Coordinates of N, CA and C in Angstrom, one line a residue:
M188 N 32.2 50.3 -8.6 CA 32.2 51.3 -7.5 C 31.0 51.0 -6.6
L189 N 31.3 50.4 -5.4 CA 30.2 50.1 -4.5 C 30.0 51.1 -3.5
R190 N 28.8 51.3 -3.0 CA 28.5 52.3 -2.0 C 27.6 51.6 -0.9
S191 N 27.6 52.2 0.2 CA 26.8 51.7 1.3 C 25.3 51.8 1.0
A192 N 24.5 51.0 1.7 CA 23.1 51.0 1.4 C 22.4 52.4 1.7
G193 N 23.0 53.1 2.7 CA 22.4 54.3 3.1 C 22.7 55.5 2.2
Q194 N 23.7 55.4 1.3 CA 24.1 56.5 0.5 C 23.1 56.7 -0.7
K195 N 22.7 58.0 -0.9 CA 21.8 58.2 -1.9 C 22.3 59.4 -2.8
R196 N 23.6 59.6 -2.9 CA 24.1 60.7 -3.7 C 23.6 60.6 -5.1
V197 N 23.5 61.7 -5.8 CA 23.1 61.7 -7.2 C 24.3 62.1 -8.0
T198 N 24.4 61.4 -9.2 CA 25.5 61.7 -10.1 C 25.2 63.0 -10.8
G199 N 26.2 63.4 -11.6 CA 26.1 64.7 -12.3 C 24.9 64.6 -13.3
S200 N 24.6 63.4 -13.7 CA 23.4 63.3 -14.7 C 22.1 63.2 -13.9
G201 N 22.1 63.3 -12.6 CA 20.9 63.2 -11.9 C 20.4 61.9 -11.5
E202 N 21.1 60.8 -11.9 CA 20.7 59.4 -11.7 C 21.3 59.0 -10.4
D203 N 20.5 58.3 -9.6 CA 21.0 57.7 -8.3 C 22.1 56.7 -8.7
P204 N 23.3 56.8 -8.0 CA 24.4 56.0 -8.4 C 24.1 54.5 -8.2
R205 N 23.2 54.2 -7.2 CA 22.8 52.8 -7.0 C 22.1 52.2 -8.3
V206 N 21.3 53.1 -8.9 CA 20.5 52.7 -10.1 C 21.5 52.5 -11.2
A207 N 22.5 53.4 -11.3 CA 23.5 53.3 -12.4 C 24.3 52.0 -12.2
E208 N 24.6 51.6 -11.0 CA 25.4 50.4 -10.7 C 24.6 49.2 -11.1
L209 N 23.3 49.2 -10.7 CA 22.4 48.1 -11.1 C 22.2 47.9 -12.6
R210 N 22.1 49.0 -13.3 CA 21.9 49.0 -14.7 C 23.2 48.4 -15.4
M211 N 24.3 48.8 -14.9 CA 25.6 48.4 -15.5 C 25.8 46.9 -15.2
A212 N 25.5 46.4 -14.0 CA 25.6 45.0 -13.6 C 24.6 44.1 -14.4
V213 N 23.4 44.6 -14.5 CA 22.4 43.8 -15.3 C 22.8 43.7 -16.7
S214 N 23.3 44.8 -17.3 CA 23.7 44.8 -18.7 C 24.8 43.8 -18.9
R215 N 25.8 43.8 -18.0 CA 26.9 42.9 -18.2 C 26.5 41.4 -18.1
L216 N 25.6 41.1 -17.2 CA 25.1 39.7 -17.1 C 24.3 39.4 -18.3
R217 N 23.5 40.3 -18.8 CA 22.7 40.0 -20.0 C 23.6 39.7 -21.2
R218 N 24.7 40.5 -21.3 CA 25.6 40.3 -22.4 C 26.3 38.9 -22.3
E219 N 26.8 38.6 -21.1 CA 27.5 37.4 -20.9 C 26.5 36.2 -21.1
L220 N 25.3 36.3 -20.7 CA 24.3 35.2 -20.9 C 24.0 35.1 -22.3
A221 N 23.9 36.1 -23.1 CA 23.6 36.1 -24.5 C 24.8 35.4 -25.2
G222 N 26.0 35.6 -24.7 CA 27.2 35.1 -25.4 C 27.4 33.6 -25.1
L223 N 26.7 33.1 -24.2 CA 26.8 31.6 -23.9 C 26.2 30.8 -25.0
P224 N 26.9 29.9 -25.5 CA 26.4 29.0 -26.6 C 25.5 27.9 -26.0
A225 N 25.7 27.6 -24.7 CA 25.0 26.5 -24.1 C 23.5 26.8 -23.8
L226 N 22.7 25.9 -24.1 CA 21.3 26.1 -23.7 C 21.0 25.3 -22.4
F227 N 20.3 25.9 -21.5 CA 19.9 25.2 -20.3 C 18.5 25.6 -20.1
P228 N 17.8 24.7 -19.4 CA 16.3 24.8 -19.3 C 15.8 26.1 -18.7
D229 N 16.5 26.6 -17.7 CA 16.0 27.8 -17.0 C 16.5 29.1 -17.6
R230 N 17.1 29.1 -18.7 CA 17.7 30.3 -19.3 C 16.6 31.4 -19.6
P231 N 15.4 31.0 -20.1 CA 14.3 32.0 -20.3 C 13.9 32.7 -19.0
I232 N 14.0 32.0 -17.9 CA 13.7 32.6 -16.6 C 14.7 33.7 -16.3
A233 N 16.0 33.4 -16.4 CA 17.0 34.4 -16.2 C 16.9 35.6 -17.0
E234 N 16.6 35.3 -18.3 CA 16.5 36.5 -19.3 C 15.3 37.3 -18.9
E235 N 14.2 36.7 -18.5 CA 13.0 37.5 -18.1 C 13.2 38.3 -16.9
E236 N 13.9 37.7 -15.9 CA 14.1 38.4 -14.6 C 15.1 39.5 -14.8
L237 N 16.1 39.3 -15.7 CA 17.1 40.4 -16.0 C 16.4 41.5 -16.7
A238 N 15.5 41.2 -17.6 CA 14.7 42.3 -18.2 C 13.8 43.1 -17.2
A239 N 13.3 42.3 -16.2 CA 12.5 43.0 -15.2 C 13.4 43.9 -14.3
L240 N 14.6 43.4 -13.9 CA 15.5 44.3 -13.2 C 15.9 45.5 -14.0
D241 N 16.1 45.4 -15.2 CA 16.5 46.5 -16.1 C 15.3 47.5 -16.1
A242 N 14.1 47.0 -16.3 CA 13.0 47.9 -16.4 C 12.8 48.6 -15.1
M243 N 13.0 47.9 -13.9 CA 12.9 48.6 -12.6 C 13.9 49.7 -12.5
A244 N 15.2 49.4 -13.0 CA 16.2 50.4 -12.9 C 15.9 51.6 -13.8
V245 N 15.4 51.4 -15.0 CA 15.1 52.5 -15.9 C 14.0 53.3 -15.3
G246 N 13.1 52.7 -14.5 CA 12.0 53.4 -13.9 C 12.4 54.3 -12.7
G247 N 13.6 54.2 -12.3 CA 14.0 55.1 -11.1 C 14.5 54.2 -10.0
V248 N 13.7 54.3 -8.9 CA 14.0 53.6 -7.7 C 13.3 52.3 -7.7
P249 N 14.0 51.2 -7.8 CA 13.3 49.8 -7.9 C 12.7 49.4 -6.5
E250 N 11.7 48.5 -6.6 CA 11.1 48.0 -5.4 C 12.1 46.9 -4.8
I251 N 12.5 47.1 -3.6 CA 13.5 46.2 -3.0 C 13.0 44.7 -3.0
P252 N 11.8 44.4 -2.5 CA 11.4 43.0 -2.5 C 11.3 42.4 -3.8
R253 N 10.9 43.2 -4.8 CA 10.8 42.6 -6.2 C 12.2 42.4 -6.8
M254 N 13.1 43.3 -6.5 CA 14.5 43.1 -6.9 C 15.1 41.8 -6.3
R255 N 14.9 41.6 -5.1 CA 15.4 40.5 -4.4 C 14.8 39.2 -4.9
S256 N 13.5 39.2 -5.2 CA 12.9 38.1 -5.8 C 13.5 37.8 -7.2
S257 N 13.7 38.8 -8.0 CA 14.3 38.6 -9.3 C 15.7 38.0 -9.2
L258 N 16.4 38.5 -8.2 CA 17.8 38.1 -8.0 C 17.8 36.6 -7.6
L259 N 16.9 36.2 -6.8 CA 16.8 34.7 -6.4 C 16.5 33.9 -7.6
L260 N 15.5 34.3 -8.4 CA 15.2 33.6 -9.6 C 16.3 33.5 -10.6
I261 N 17.1 34.6 -10.8 CA 18.2 34.6 -11.6 C 19.3 33.6 -11.1
A262 N 19.6 33.7 -9.8 CA 20.6 32.9 -9.2 C 20.2 31.4 -9.3
G263 N 19.0 31.1 -9.1 CA 18.5 29.7 -9.2 C 18.5 29.2 -10.6
S264 N 18.3 30.0 -11.6 CA 18.3 29.6 -12.9 C 19.6 29.5 -13.6
I265 N 20.6 30.3 -13.2 CA 21.9 30.2 -13.8 C 23.0 29.9 -12.8
G266 N 22.6 29.6 -11.6 CA 23.6 29.3 -10.5 C 24.7 28.3 -10.8
S267 N 24.4 27.3 -11.6 CA 25.3 26.3 -11.9 C 26.2 26.6 -13.1
V268 N 26.0 27.7 -13.7 CA 26.8 28.1 -14.9 C 28.0 29.0 -14.4
S269 N 29.1 28.3 -14.1 CA 30.3 29.0 -13.5 C 30.8 30.2 -14.3
A270 N 30.6 30.2 -15.6 CA 31.1 31.3 -16.5 C 30.4 32.6 -16.1
L271 N 29.2 32.5 -15.5 CA 28.4 33.7 -15.2 C 28.6 34.1 -13.7
A272 N 29.4 33.4 -13.0 CA 29.5 33.7 -11.5 C 29.9 35.1 -11.2
A273 N 30.9 35.7 -11.8 CA 31.3 37.0 -11.5 C 30.3 38.1 -11.9
A274 N 29.6 37.9 -13.0 CA 28.6 38.9 -13.4 C 27.4 38.8 -12.5
L275 N 27.0 37.6 -12.1 CA 25.9 37.4 -11.2 C 26.2 38.0 -9.8
R276 N 27.5 37.9 -9.4 CA 27.9 38.5 -8.1 C 27.8 40.0 -8.2
D277 N 28.1 40.6 -9.4 CA 28.0 42.0 -9.5 C 26.5 42.5 -9.4
V278 N 25.6 41.7 -10.0 CA 24.2 42.0 -9.9 C 23.7 41.9 -8.4
R279 N 24.2 40.9 -7.7 CA 23.8 40.8 -6.3 C 24.3 42.0 -5.5
N280 N 25.6 42.4 -5.8 CA 26.2 43.5 -5.0 C 25.4 44.8 -5.4
A281 N 25.0 44.9 -6.6 CA 24.2 46.1 -7.0 C 22.8 46.1 -6.3
V282 N 22.2 45.0 -6.2 CA 20.9 44.9 -5.5 C 21.1 45.2 -4.0
D283 N 22.2 44.7 -3.4 CA 22.5 45.0 -2.0 C 22.7 46.5 -1.7
L284 N 23.1 47.3 -2.7 CA 23.2 48.7 -2.5 C 21.9 49.4 -2.0
F285 N 20.8 48.8 -2.3 CA 19.5 49.3 -2.0 C 19.1 49.0 -0.6
G286 N 19.8 48.1 0.1 CA 19.5 47.8 1.5 C 18.4 46.8 1.6
E287 N 18.0 46.6 2.8 CA 16.9 45.7 3.1 C 15.5 46.4 2.9
P288 N 14.5 45.6 2.5 CA 13.2 46.3 2.4 C 12.7 46.6 3.9
P289 N 11.9 47.6 4.0 CA 11.3 48.0 5.3 C 10.5 46.8 5.8
R290 N 10.6 46.6 7.1 CA 9.7 45.5 7.7 C 8.5 46.1 8.2
G291 N 7.4 45.5 7.9 CA 6.1 46.1 8.3 C 5.3 45.3 9.1

């Protein structure tokens, strides 16, 4: 369930729906990555950045620049693993729900 970047509705549980979407997408990608038997050199980077995204989501409203940085590192480290493409796209869409960082 995707929402526009400007929407900040709160679910019945009090959690920002964007945060819930991010947590769900990160969880899916982490599960799919863990289920991959193949080892590739940048896998630890992807796992570390997914953990960072999850920690930011658990903390409430994540920092947009840091989220985007994590997303780039994840995409760069698993981008060639086609089995993870759909789950990676879900993470990207969830990060996009937060909009662009303010320009200063």
